Each structure stands twice: as structure tokens, then as C-alpha cells.
CSV table of C-alpha atoms in Angstrom, one decimal:
chain,number,residue,atom,x,y,z
A,76,MET,CA,0.0,0.0,0.0
A,77,HIS,CA,1.4,3.4,-1.0
A,78,SER,CA,0.7,5.1,2.3
A,79,ASP,CA,2.1,2.2,4.4
A,80,PHE,CA,5.2,2.6,6.5
A,81,GLU,CA,7.3,0.3,8.7
A,82,THR,CA,9.1,2.9,10.8
A,83,LEU,CA,8.1,5.9,12.9
A,84,ALA,CA,10.5,8.6,13.8
A,85,VAL,CA,9.8,11.4,16.2
A,86,ILE,CA,12.4,14.1,15.5
A,87,ASP,CA,12.9,17.0,17.9
A,88,VAL,CA,9.2,17.4,18.4
A,89,ALA,CA,7.9,20.3,20.4
A,90,ARG,CA,4.4,21.7,21.0
A,91,HIS,CA,3.6,25.0,22.6
A,92,TYR,CA,0.2,26.4,23.7
A,93,GLY,CA,0.9,30.1,23.7
A,94,ARG,CA,3.9,30.5,26.0
A,95,ARG,CA,3.3,27.1,27.7
A,96,LYS,CA,5.5,24.3,26.5
A,97,ALA,CA,3.5,21.0,26.4
A,98,LEU,CA,6.4,19.2,24.7
A,99,SER,CA,10.1,20.0,24.1
A,100,HIS,CA,12.8,18.1,22.2
A,101,VAL,CA,11.2,14.7,22.1
A,102,ASN,CA,13.1,12.1,20.0
A,103,PHE,CA,12.6,8.4,19.4
A,104,THR,CA,12.2,6.0,16.6
A,105,CYS,CA,10.4,2.7,16.4
A,106,ALA,CA,9.8,0.0,13.8
A,107,ALA,CA,7.1,-2.6,12.9
A,108,GLY,CA,6.4,-4.9,15.9
A,109,ASP,CA,7.5,-2.4,18.6
A,110,ILE,CA,5.3,-1.6,21.5
A,111,ILE,CA,6.4,1.8,22.9
A,112,GLY,CA,5.2,3.1,26.3
A,113,LEU,CA,4.9,6.8,26.9
A,114,LEU,CA,5.3,7.0,30.7
A,115,GLY,CA,5.1,10.0,32.9
A,116,PRO,CA,2.9,11.8,35.4
A,117,ASN,CA,-0.2,13.8,34.6
A,118,GLY,CA,0.6,16.8,32.4
A,119,ALA,CA,3.8,15.3,31.1
A,120,GLY,CA,2.7,15.7,27.5
A,121,LYS,CA,1.8,12.1,26.7
A,122,SER,CA,-1.6,12.8,25.2
A,123,THR,CA,-0.3,15.8,23.3
A,124,LEU,CA,2.4,13.5,21.7
A,125,LEU,CA,-0.3,10.9,20.9
A,126,ASN,CA,-2.4,13.6,19.2
A,127,ILE,CA,0.6,14.8,17.2
A,128,LEU,CA,1.4,11.2,16.1
A,129,ALA,CA,-2.3,10.8,15.1
A,130,THR,CA,-2.0,13.9,12.9
A,131,LEU,CA,-4.7,15.6,15.0
A,132,LEU,CA,-2.3,18.2,16.2
A,133,ALA,CA,0.6,19.9,14.4
A,134,ALA,CA,4.0,20.1,16.1
A,135,SER,CA,5.2,23.6,16.8
A,136,ARG,CA,8.7,22.5,16.0
A,137,GLY,CA,10.3,19.2,14.7
A,138,ARG,CA,8.6,16.6,12.7
A,139,VAL,CA,7.1,13.1,12.8
A,140,GLU,CA,8.1,10.8,9.9
A,141,TYR,CA,6.0,7.9,8.9
A,142,GLY,CA,8.4,5.7,6.9
A,143,GLY,CA,10.5,8.8,6.0
A,144,ARG,CA,7.5,11.0,5.1
A,145,THR,CA,5.7,13.6,7.1
A,146,ALA,CA,1.9,13.6,7.4
A,147,GLU,CA,1.8,16.6,5.0
A,148,GLN,CA,3.9,14.8,2.4
A,149,ALA,CA,1.9,11.5,2.8
A,150,GLY,CA,-1.6,13.2,2.6
A,151,ALA,CA,-4.9,12.1,4.1
A,152,ASP,CA,-4.2,8.5,3.2
A,153,ILE,CA,-1.7,8.2,6.0
A,154,ARG,CA,-4.6,8.4,8.5
A,155,GLY,CA,-5.9,5.2,7.0
A,156,ARG,CA,-2.8,3.5,8.5
A,157,ILE,CA,-3.3,5.0,12.0
A,158,GLY,CA,-5.7,3.7,14.6
A,159,MET,CA,-6.3,5.5,17.9
A,160,LEU,CA,-8.1,4.6,21.1
A,161,GLY,CA,-8.5,7.7,23.2
A,162,HIS,CA,-9.3,8.1,26.9
A,163,ASP,CA,-12.8,8.7,25.6
A,164,LEU,CA,-13.8,5.8,23.5
A,165,PHE,CA,-14.9,7.5,20.3
A,166,LEU,CA,-18.2,5.6,20.1
A,167,TYR,CA,-21.7,6.8,19.9
A,168,PRO,CA,-23.8,5.6,22.8
A,169,GLU,CA,-27.1,6.0,20.8
A,170,LEU,CA,-25.9,3.4,18.2
A,171,THR,CA,-25.5,-0.3,18.7
A,172,ALA,CA,-22.0,-1.9,18.7
A,173,ARG,CA,-22.6,-3.1,15.1
A,174,GLU,CA,-23.8,0.3,13.9
A,175,ASN,CA,-20.8,2.0,15.4
A,176,LEU,CA,-18.3,-0.3,13.8
A,177,VAL,CA,-20.2,-0.3,10.4
A,178,PHE,CA,-20.2,3.5,10.5
A,179,PHE,CA,-16.4,3.7,11.0
A,180,ALA,CA,-15.8,0.9,8.5
A,181,GLN,CA,-17.7,2.8,5.9
A,182,LEU,CA,-16.0,6.1,6.8
A,183,TYR,CA,-12.6,4.4,6.3
A,184,GLY,CA,-13.9,3.0,2.9
A,185,LEU,CA,-13.3,-0.6,3.9
A,186,SER,CA,-14.7,-3.3,1.6
A,187,GLY,CA,-17.0,-6.0,3.1
A,188,ALA,CA,-17.8,-3.7,6.1
A,189,HIS,CA,-20.5,-6.0,7.6
A,190,ALA,CA,-18.3,-9.1,7.5
A,191,ARG,CA,-15.4,-7.3,9.0
A,192,VAL,CA,-17.5,-5.9,11.7
A,193,GLN,CA,-19.0,-9.3,12.6
A,194,ALA,CA,-15.5,-10.7,12.8
A,195,ALA,CA,-14.3,-7.8,15.0
A,196,LEU,CA,-17.3,-8.2,17.3
A,197,ASP,CA,-16.7,-12.0,17.6
A,198,ARG,CA,-13.0,-11.3,18.4
A,199,ALA,CA,-14.1,-8.9,21.1
A,200,GLY,CA,-16.4,-11.7,22.5
A,201,LEU,CA,-19.4,-9.5,21.8
A,202,GLY,CA,-20.9,-11.3,18.8
A,203,ASP,CA,-24.1,-12.0,20.7
A,204,ARG,CA,-24.4,-8.4,21.9
A,205,ALA,CA,-23.8,-6.8,18.5
A,206,ASP,CA,-27.2,-5.3,18.2
A,207,ASP,CA,-27.3,-3.9,21.8
A,208,PHE,CA,-26.8,-0.1,22.3
A,209,MET,CA,-23.4,1.0,23.5
A,210,SER,CA,-25.1,2.9,26.3
A,211,GLY,CA,-26.0,-0.5,27.9
A,212,PHE,CA,-22.5,-1.8,27.9
A,213,SER,CA,-20.1,-2.0,30.8
A,214,ARG,CA,-16.8,0.0,30.6
A,215,GLY,CA,-14.9,-3.1,29.8
A,216,MET,CA,-17.2,-4.1,27.0
A,217,ARG,CA,-17.2,-0.6,25.6
A,218,GLN,CA,-13.4,-0.6,25.7
A,219,ARG,CA,-13.3,-3.9,23.7
A,220,VAL,CA,-15.6,-2.5,21.1
A,221,ALA,CA,-13.5,0.7,21.0
A,222,LEU,CA,-10.3,-1.3,20.5
A,223,GLU,CA,-11.8,-3.2,17.6
A,224,ARG,CA,-12.9,0.1,16.1
A,225,ALA,CA,-9.4,1.3,16.2
A,226,LEU,CA,-8.1,-2.0,14.7
A,227,LEU,CA,-10.9,-2.3,12.1
A,228,HIS,CA,-8.7,-1.1,9.2
A,229,ALA,CA,-5.6,-3.0,10.3
A,230,PRO,CA,-3.6,0.1,11.1
A,231,ARG,CA,0.2,0.1,11.0
A,232,LEU,CA,0.4,2.5,13.9
A,233,LEU,CA,-1.9,2.0,16.9
A,234,LEU,CA,-2.1,4.8,19.5
A,235,LEU,CA,-3.6,4.1,22.9
A,236,ASP,CA,-4.3,6.7,25.6
A,237,GLU,CA,-4.7,5.1,29.1
A,238,PRO,CA,-6.2,1.9,27.6
A,239,PHE,CA,-6.2,0.0,31.0
A,240,THR,CA,-8.3,2.6,32.9
A,241,GLY,CA,-11.3,1.1,34.5
A,242,LEU,CA,-10.7,-2.5,33.3
A,243,ASP,CA,-11.0,-5.5,35.5
A,244,GLN,CA,-8.3,-8.2,35.5
A,245,ALA,CA,-9.9,-10.4,32.8
A,246,SER,CA,-10.4,-7.4,30.5
A,247,THR,CA,-6.8,-6.2,31.1
A,248,LYS,CA,-5.4,-9.6,30.2
A,249,ALA,CA,-7.6,-9.7,27.0
A,250,LEU,CA,-6.3,-6.3,26.1
A,251,VAL,CA,-2.6,-7.3,26.7
A,252,ASP,CA,-3.2,-10.4,24.6
A,253,ARG,CA,-4.7,-8.3,21.8
A,254,LEU,CA,-1.7,-6.0,21.9
A,255,ARG,CA,0.6,-8.9,21.5
A,256,GLU,CA,-1.4,-10.1,18.5
A,257,CYS,CA,-1.0,-6.6,17.0
A,258,GLN,CA,2.7,-6.7,17.7
A,259,GLN,CA,3.1,-10.1,15.9
A,260,ALA,CA,1.1,-8.7,13.0
A,261,GLY,CA,3.7,-5.9,12.5
A,262,CYS,CA,1.8,-3.1,14.1
A,263,ILE,CA,3.7,-0.3,15.9
A,264,VAL,CA,1.9,0.3,19.2
A,265,VAL,CA,2.4,3.5,21.1
A,266,LEU,CA,0.6,3.6,24.4
A,267,ALA,CA,0.4,6.2,27.2
A,268,THR,CA,-0.3,4.7,30.6
A,269,HIS,CA,0.2,4.9,34.3
A,270,ASP,CA,-0.3,1.2,34.8
A,271,LEU,CA,3.4,0.3,34.9
A,272,ASP,CA,2.9,-3.2,36.4
A,273,ILE,CA,0.6,-4.2,33.6
A,274,VAL,CA,2.9,-3.1,30.8
A,275,ASP,CA,6.1,-4.3,32.4
A,276,GLY,CA,7.3,-7.1,30.1
A,277,VAL,CA,4.9,-6.0,27.3
A,278,LEU,CA,6.8,-2.9,26.2
A,279,SER,CA,9.7,-3.1,23.7
A,280,ARG,CA,10.8,0.3,25.0
A,281,ALA,CA,9.7,3.1,27.3
A,282,VAL,CA,9.9,6.8,26.6
A,283,PHE,CA,9.8,8.7,29.9
A,284,LEU,CA,8.3,12.2,29.9
A,285,GLN,CA,8.3,14.9,32.6
A,286,ASN,CA,6.9,18.4,32.1
A,287,GLY,CA,7.0,17.9,28.4
A,288,ARG,CA,10.6,16.9,28.3
A,289,GLN,CA,12.0,13.5,27.6
A,290,VAL,CA,14.0,12.3,30.6
A,291,GLY,CA,16.9,9.8,30.5
A,292,GLU,CA,16.1,6.2,30.2
A,293,PRO,CA,18.0,3.9,32.5
A,294,GLY,CA,19.4,0.7,31.0
A,295,PRO,CA,17.3,-2.4,30.8
A,296,GLY,CA,17.3,-5.2,33.3
A,297,THR,CA,15.4,-3.6,36.2
A,298,ALA,CA,11.7,-3.5,36.8
A,299,LEU,CA,9.8,-0.8,34.8
A,300,ARG,CA,8.6,0.8,38.0
A,301,GLU,CA,12.2,1.2,39.3
A,302,ARG,CA,13.3,2.6,35.9
A,303,TYR,CA,10.4,5.0,36.0
A,304,ARG,CA,11.3,6.2,39.5
A,305,GLN,CA,14.9,6.7,38.5
A,306,ALA,CA,13.9,8.6,35.4
A,307,MET,CA,11.6,10.9,37.3
A,308,THR,CA,14.2,11.8,39.9
A,309,THR,CA,17.0,12.6,37.4
B,15,MET,CA,-12.9,11.8,-6.1
B,16,MET,CA,-16.2,13.8,-5.9
B,17,ARG,CA,-18.1,10.5,-5.5
B,18,ALA,CA,-15.9,9.6,-2.5
B,19,PHE,CA,-16.5,13.1,-1.1
B,20,PHE,CA,-20.2,12.8,-1.2
B,21,ARG,CA,-20.2,9.2,0.0
B,22,VAL,CA,-18.4,10.3,3.2
B,23,ALA,CA,-20.8,13.3,3.6
B,24,TRP,CA,-23.8,10.9,3.2
B,25,ILE,CA,-22.4,8.4,5.8
B,26,VAL,CA,-22.1,11.3,8.3
B,27,VAL,CA,-25.6,12.5,7.5
B,28,LYS,CA,-27.1,9.0,7.8
B,29,LYS,CA,-25.4,8.5,11.2
B,30,ASP,CA,-26.6,11.8,12.5
B,31,LEU,CA,-30.2,11.2,11.3
B,32,THR,CA,-30.2,7.7,12.8
B,33,ILE,CA,-29.2,9.1,16.2
B,34,GLU,CA,-31.7,11.9,16.0
B,35,VAL,CA,-34.6,9.7,14.8
B,36,ARG,CA,-34.0,7.5,17.9
B,37,SER,CA,-33.7,10.3,20.4
B,38,LEU,CA,-35.6,13.2,18.8
B,39,GLU,CA,-33.6,15.2,21.3
B,40,ILE,CA,-32.5,18.1,19.1
B,41,LEU,CA,-35.6,18.3,16.9
B,42,SER,CA,-38.0,18.4,19.8
B,43,THR,CA,-36.0,20.9,21.9
B,44,THR,CA,-35.4,23.1,18.8
B,45,ILE,CA,-39.0,23.1,17.7
B,46,PHE,CA,-40.2,23.7,21.2
B,47,PHE,CA,-37.8,26.6,21.6
B,48,ALA,CA,-38.7,28.2,18.2
B,49,VAL,CA,-42.5,27.9,18.9
B,50,THR,CA,-42.1,29.5,22.3
B,51,VAL,CA,-40.1,32.4,20.8
B,52,VAL,CA,-42.8,33.1,18.2
B,53,LEU,CA,-45.7,32.8,20.8
B,54,MET,CA,-44.0,35.2,23.2
B,55,PHE,CA,-43.5,37.8,20.5
B,56,SER,CA,-47.1,37.3,19.3
B,57,PHE,CA,-48.4,38.1,22.8
B,58,GLY,CA,-46.5,41.4,22.8
B,59,LEU,CA,-46.5,42.5,19.2
B,60,VAL,CA,-50.0,41.6,17.9
B,61,VAL,CA,-52.6,44.1,19.1
B,62,ASP,CA,-56.3,43.6,18.3
B,63,GLY,CA,-55.3,40.9,15.8
B,64,ARG,CA,-53.0,43.2,13.9
B,65,PRO,CA,-49.3,42.8,14.0
B,66,LEU,CA,-46.9,45.8,13.8
B,67,ASN,CA,-45.4,46.5,10.3
B,68,ASP,CA,-42.7,44.0,9.2
B,69,VAL,CA,-42.6,42.3,12.6
B,70,ALA,CA,-43.5,38.9,11.2
B,71,ALA,CA,-40.4,38.7,9.1
B,72,ALA,CA,-38.1,39.8,11.9
B,73,ILE,CA,-39.6,37.3,14.4
B,74,LEU,CA,-39.4,34.5,11.9
B,75,TRP,CA,-35.6,35.1,11.5
B,76,VAL,CA,-35.0,35.6,15.2
B,77,ALA,CA,-36.6,32.3,15.8
B,78,ILE,CA,-34.6,30.6,13.1
B,79,ALA,CA,-31.3,32.2,14.4
B,80,PHE,CA,-32.0,31.2,18.0
B,81,SER,CA,-33.2,27.7,17.3
B,82,GLY,CA,-30.3,27.2,14.8
B,83,THR,CA,-27.8,28.2,17.4
B,84,LEU,CA,-29.4,25.7,19.8
B,85,ALA,CA,-29.3,22.9,17.1
B,86,LEU,CA,-25.7,23.7,16.3
B,87,GLY,CA,-24.7,23.5,19.9
B,88,ARG,CA,-26.5,20.3,20.6
B,89,THR,CA,-25.3,18.6,17.5
B,90,PHE,CA,-21.7,19.2,18.3
B,91,GLU,CA,-22.2,18.5,22.0
B,92,ARG,CA,-23.1,15.0,20.8
B,93,GLU,CA,-19.8,14.7,19.0
B,94,ARG,CA,-18.0,16.1,22.1
B,95,HIS,CA,-19.5,13.6,24.5
B,96,ASN,CA,-17.3,10.7,23.7
B,97,ASP,CA,-14.8,12.7,21.7
B,98,THR,CA,-16.2,11.2,18.5
B,99,LEU,CA,-15.3,14.3,16.5
B,100,ARG,CA,-11.7,13.3,16.9
B,101,ALA,CA,-12.6,9.8,15.6
B,102,LEU,CA,-14.2,11.5,12.5
B,103,LEU,CA,-11.1,13.6,12.0
B,104,LEU,CA,-8.9,10.5,12.2
B,105,ALA,CA,-10.5,8.9,9.2
B,106,PRO,CA,-8.7,9.1,5.9
B,107,ALA,CA,-11.6,10.9,4.4
B,108,ASP,CA,-11.5,14.4,3.1
B,109,ARG,CA,-12.2,16.6,6.1
B,110,PRO,CA,-14.3,19.0,4.2
B,111,ALA,CA,-16.6,16.1,3.4
B,112,LEU,CA,-17.1,15.6,7.2
B,113,TYR,CA,-18.0,19.3,7.4
B,114,VAL,CA,-20.5,18.9,4.5
B,115,GLY,CA,-22.1,15.9,6.2
B,116,LYS,CA,-22.5,17.8,9.5
B,117,LEU,CA,-23.8,20.9,7.7
B,118,ALA,CA,-26.4,18.8,5.7
B,119,GLY,CA,-27.6,17.1,8.9
B,120,ILE,CA,-28.2,20.4,10.6
B,121,LEU,CA,-29.8,21.9,7.5
B,122,LEU,CA,-32.3,19.0,7.4
B,123,LEU,CA,-33.2,19.6,11.1
B,124,LEU,CA,-33.7,23.3,10.6
B,125,ALA,CA,-35.8,22.6,7.5
B,126,LEU,CA,-38.1,20.5,9.7
B,127,VAL,CA,-38.2,23.3,12.3
B,128,GLU,CA,-39.1,25.8,9.6
B,129,LEU,CA,-41.9,23.6,8.4
B,130,VAL,CA,-43.5,24.2,11.8
B,131,LEU,CA,-42.3,27.8,12.3
B,132,VAL,CA,-43.4,29.4,9.0
B,133,PRO,CA,-47.1,28.3,9.2
B,134,LEU,CA,-47.1,29.4,12.8
B,135,VAL,CA,-45.8,32.9,12.0
B,136,GLY,CA,-48.3,33.0,9.1
B,137,LEU,CA,-51.1,32.2,11.5
B,138,LEU,CA,-50.2,34.4,14.4
B,139,PHE,CA,-49.0,37.4,12.4
B,140,ALA,CA,-51.4,37.2,9.5
B,141,ALA,CA,-48.4,36.8,7.1
B,142,PRO,CA,-49.2,35.8,3.5
B,143,ILE,CA,-46.8,32.8,3.4
B,144,PHE,CA,-48.5,31.1,0.4
B,145,VAL,CA,-48.8,34.1,-1.9
B,146,HIS,CA,-45.2,33.9,-3.2
B,147,GLY,CA,-44.3,30.5,-1.7
B,148,PHE,CA,-41.4,29.9,-4.1
B,149,HIS,CA,-39.7,33.2,-3.2
B,150,LEU,CA,-40.2,32.5,0.5
B,151,VAL,CA,-38.7,29.1,0.2
B,152,ALA,CA,-35.7,30.5,-1.7
B,153,LEU,CA,-35.2,33.2,1.1
B,154,LEU,CA,-35.5,30.6,3.8
B,155,ALA,CA,-33.1,28.2,2.1
B,156,GLY,CA,-30.6,30.9,1.3
B,157,GLY,CA,-30.6,32.3,4.8
B,158,THR,CA,-30.5,29.0,6.6
B,159,ILE,CA,-27.6,27.7,4.5
B,160,GLY,CA,-25.6,30.9,5.1
B,161,PHE,CA,-26.3,30.9,8.8
B,162,THR,CA,-25.6,27.2,9.2
B,163,ALA,CA,-22.5,27.2,7.0
B,164,VAL,CA,-20.8,29.6,9.4
B,165,GLY,CA,-22.3,28.0,12.5
B,166,THR,CA,-21.2,24.5,11.6
B,167,LEU,CA,-17.6,25.7,11.2
B,168,PHE,CA,-17.6,27.7,14.4
B,169,ALA,CA,-19.4,25.0,16.4
B,170,ALA,CA,-16.8,22.4,15.2
B,171,MET,CA,-14.0,24.7,16.1
B,172,LEU,CA,-15.3,25.4,19.6
B,173,VAL,CA,-16.2,21.8,20.4
B,174,ARG,CA,-13.3,21.5,22.8
B,175,ALA,CA,-13.5,25.0,24.2
B,176,ARG,CA,-14.7,25.3,27.8
B,177,SER,CA,-16.8,28.4,27.1
B,178,ARG,CA,-18.2,27.1,23.8
B,179,ASP,CA,-21.9,27.9,24.7
B,180,VAL,CA,-21.0,31.5,25.2
B,181,LEU,CA,-18.5,31.8,22.4
B,182,LEU,CA,-20.7,30.3,19.7
B,183,PRO,CA,-23.3,33.1,19.6
B,184,ILE,CA,-20.6,35.8,20.2
B,185,MET,CA,-18.7,34.6,17.1
B,186,LEU,CA,-21.7,33.5,15.0
B,187,TYR,CA,-24.1,36.4,15.2
B,188,PRO,CA,-21.8,39.2,14.1
B,189,MET,CA,-20.6,37.1,11.1
B,190,THR,CA,-24.1,36.3,10.0
B,191,VAL,CA,-25.6,39.8,10.4
B,192,PRO,CA,-25.6,40.3,6.6
B,193,VAL,CA,-27.5,37.0,6.1
B,194,MET,CA,-30.0,37.9,8.8
B,195,ILE,CA,-30.5,41.4,7.3
B,196,ALA,CA,-31.0,39.9,3.8
B,197,GLY,CA,-33.4,37.3,5.2
B,198,VAL,CA,-35.5,39.8,7.1
B,199,ARG,CA,-35.6,42.5,4.4
B,200,GLY,CA,-36.4,39.9,1.7
B,201,THR,CA,-39.1,38.3,3.8
B,202,ALA,CA,-40.6,41.6,4.8
B,203,ALA,CA,-40.8,42.6,1.1
B,204,LEU,CA,-42.9,39.4,0.5
B,205,PHE,CA,-45.1,39.9,3.6
B,206,GLN,CA,-46.2,43.5,2.6
B,207,PRO,CA,-49.8,44.0,1.6
B,208,THR,CA,-48.5,44.4,-1.9
B,209,PRO,CA,-45.5,42.1,-2.1
B,210,ASP,CA,-42.4,43.7,-3.7
B,211,LEU,CA,-41.0,40.9,-5.8
B,212,ALA,CA,-38.1,42.9,-7.2
B,213,VAL,CA,-36.8,43.6,-3.7
B,214,ALA,CA,-37.3,40.0,-2.6
B,215,GLN,CA,-35.4,38.8,-5.6
B,216,PHE,CA,-32.5,41.2,-4.9
B,217,TRP,CA,-32.2,39.8,-1.4
B,218,ILE,CA,-32.4,36.2,-2.7
B,219,GLY,CA,-29.6,36.9,-5.0
B,220,LEU,CA,-27.5,38.5,-2.2
B,221,LEU,CA,-28.2,35.5,0.0
B,222,GLY,CA,-27.0,33.2,-2.8
B,223,PHE,CA,-23.8,35.2,-3.0
B,224,PHE,CA,-23.3,35.0,0.8
B,225,ASP,CA,-23.9,31.3,0.7
B,226,VAL,CA,-21.3,30.7,-2.0
B,227,VAL,CA,-18.7,32.8,0.0
B,228,PHE,CA,-19.4,31.3,3.4
B,229,VAL,CA,-19.5,27.7,2.2
B,230,THR,CA,-16.4,28.1,0.1
B,231,LEU,CA,-14.5,29.7,3.1
B,232,ALA,CA,-15.7,27.1,5.5
B,233,LEU,CA,-14.6,24.2,3.2
B,234,TRP,CA,-11.3,25.9,2.7
B,235,THR,CA,-10.6,26.5,6.4
B,236,PHE,CA,-12.2,23.4,8.0
B,237,ASP,CA,-9.1,21.1,7.7
B,238,PRO,CA,-6.4,23.5,9.0
B,239,VAL,CA,-8.7,24.8,11.7
B,240,MET,CA,-9.5,21.3,13.0
B,241,THR,CA,-5.9,20.2,12.9
B,242,ASP,CA,-4.8,22.8,15.3
């Protein structure tokens, strides 16, 4: 596919809101099959960076390259290779699970939308609730539908903002398993989270952010929580 | 290319109508509000069964502007609720097509509101709404498109702003003053005891010009405005 890419490079990215710096000098690269964790306290710039990666926000300085091309160079098609699951779930409560997914499948111009949607709902374990309204779903069920919405078009880059919030143990495990499937399928996953214990062992690499700045990453080998503590105190 | 554009716009309209048909939330509140505005004015401005000069046209457009603002706010509140506007913007579709879809959905809603509003104004203010029906429809269509074209852009821009409910009318009304003036003057010309068709046609032409300018500007600016 012309708009496809196998590497993602964040090069000296900064984002300012007026005089406030939300992000400064962020640099990292990743490749197909990587799961990158954006870790840091509230207000560190994680969601801002995810929005820049999603092309929803322009960087004030620096650039993001999707396989060597910026979003401007790649055009609107690049968004067809990006999937995002935000803190809000991007689903309409007044529509059923099936209607939500069919709507987004059609918006993405996917062929065989109905068959894809049924397969996605089966994968989420919600095939028998497909025609129930989203407003009647639990947080975990909504999260599963939202993840399938983000994956419906088989994106190369999957962006997740606090995906484990409000999930019970079984839903968390299901989400981790799904992330590993995406990894094996060659997806680049970038996730922002505070749930260090859950993602420890899942991440290929962690990017630590504090007050919008990338802070040093201690060497591998120690537990993620310890590396996080060290990074935040440097 | 154009087919894909209108396909996306239609998908957005279909989704908005499906939700509205189920909830009737925006339609019912907007019609209720518009009818209340017209009734309140009729109590104050119709004396002994005779309305003041030109008042019917002004009240019709005041009701359209107020209920339109309500519909714009509620429509985008729905997209804000679960941040679904961001999901729409993430799609690889032409962003102006999303704008056209939202615009068309709101226009349909306002058309339904006007179907109730215009006969009510005709009834309460003794306005001759059927004498030059085609001209009246042209004025209503031109005015509503102009008002909604600007309103849809501003409402989408403000969806994440904390003071959006205050900012929308503050930004929208000054920008759409020419549309409102054209609508009121054109409608007033039609509602006179001897309708002045030449004047009405002039304002219809001007509304057409405003519509082309506003829709073109909105299509041009929607993508950059929504990215930042």
C-alpha cells in the first residue's frame, strides 16, 4: 500500500500552547512490531504527543516521519494506516455496537464492512451483543468495542491513551493479549499509561516524559517501576 | 474523487439522522424553543389581531437564528460527549466532506423546524406565506444555508473550548448579520400587503452570494482549523 510505512520517527518534536510548553525536544524511533510506552505523570505531554502522532495536532517544532515522510507529504491516506483509542472511547452511545463499527468501516472506505464488523465483534467476544446499544455496555465491553474500532482497518500505527483505565483483571489480560497479536502482525503500538505493572514485560521500549521533556532512560534489566522512579528523579 | 467526497458526507448525515430519529432530542427541543419564541412575540406585538409592520419577518428570522444556534450547539455536544469528532477527523476521508455531512444534517433539522415555524408565523402574524411561496422558500433556504455554514464551522472549532456555549453566539451572530438582514428584508418585502418581488429577488440573489462565499470559506478553512 502506497501510504504504508514500517518505521516511525519522532524528531525533535515540540508543541507550545501560547507560552506554555507542552512538549520539548522529544526524539525516538520505532519499527514494525514495537510496543512503545509513553510514561510520565499527569501533564507530562503524553496525550499531546499521541495527538501529534495521530496527525490531529501539528507540532510547533520538529517533525514526525511515517516511513520517511511527514503527514503533510503523505496526505490524508496516512490516517488510514493509523488507529487510535483515546481516553474517551470514540463511540456513539445512541448506536449499537454493530452500527458504530459499520459506520467507521464505511468512513474508512473498507470493503466488506459488515463481514469485517461481525469478525471484529466476535473477536471482542461480543458477537451475541452486536445489536445492543453501546449505552447499555459496561466500561470493559465498551473498551473492547473501541479497541476493535481502532483496529478495524488493520492500522500500522496503533495509538492508545490510558487503555487500561477502569478495566478488570480479565479485560486487562484480554487487552494485553490483543496488543501482543498486533505486535506479531507488525503493528507499531504507542501507548500512554500509568499502569506500569501491567505493561512491564509488554513494552519493547519506554519513553519517559516529565513536564513535556524526555527524561533519561536507565538501562534495561530492572523492573519498569524502578526505571520510571529513577527517570523521574534525574 | 467527488463520489468519495459525497459518500463520506452521506455516511455522516445518515449516522446523525439515525441518532436523531432515535432520540428526537435536538428536533424536539429546537421546535419547542422556536415555537415558544414566536408565541412570546405574538403576545407582545399583535394588538387587536393586527401585528406591527414588518414584525412577522423579523420574528421568523429571530426564531430561526436562536433555534439554529441551539441545534448547532446540541449537534456538536453529541460529538464532544465521547470525543467522536476526533474519531471522525482521524478517518482518511476528506475533512471538508465531514463538514458537509454535519452541515447537511443540521440543515435537514432546521428545514423541519421551519416547516412548523413558518405556518405558525403566518397564522399568528397574518403573514401571507403562500402568496409567493417559491420566493419565501428561496429566502429561507438561502438564509438558513448561510447561517448554518458559518455556524457549523464555528461549532466544530469550539467543540473542545470550555466556554463554547458563550463563544458560539458571540462569534456567529456578528458574522451572520448580513445573512440575517438579507433574510429579514427579503421576507418583509414578501409579507407586505402588496409584495415587492423585485426587492425580494434582490435579497435572494444576495443570499445566494453570501452562501457561496461562506460555504467556500468554510470548506477551505475546516481542515487547517480542525488540525490545530
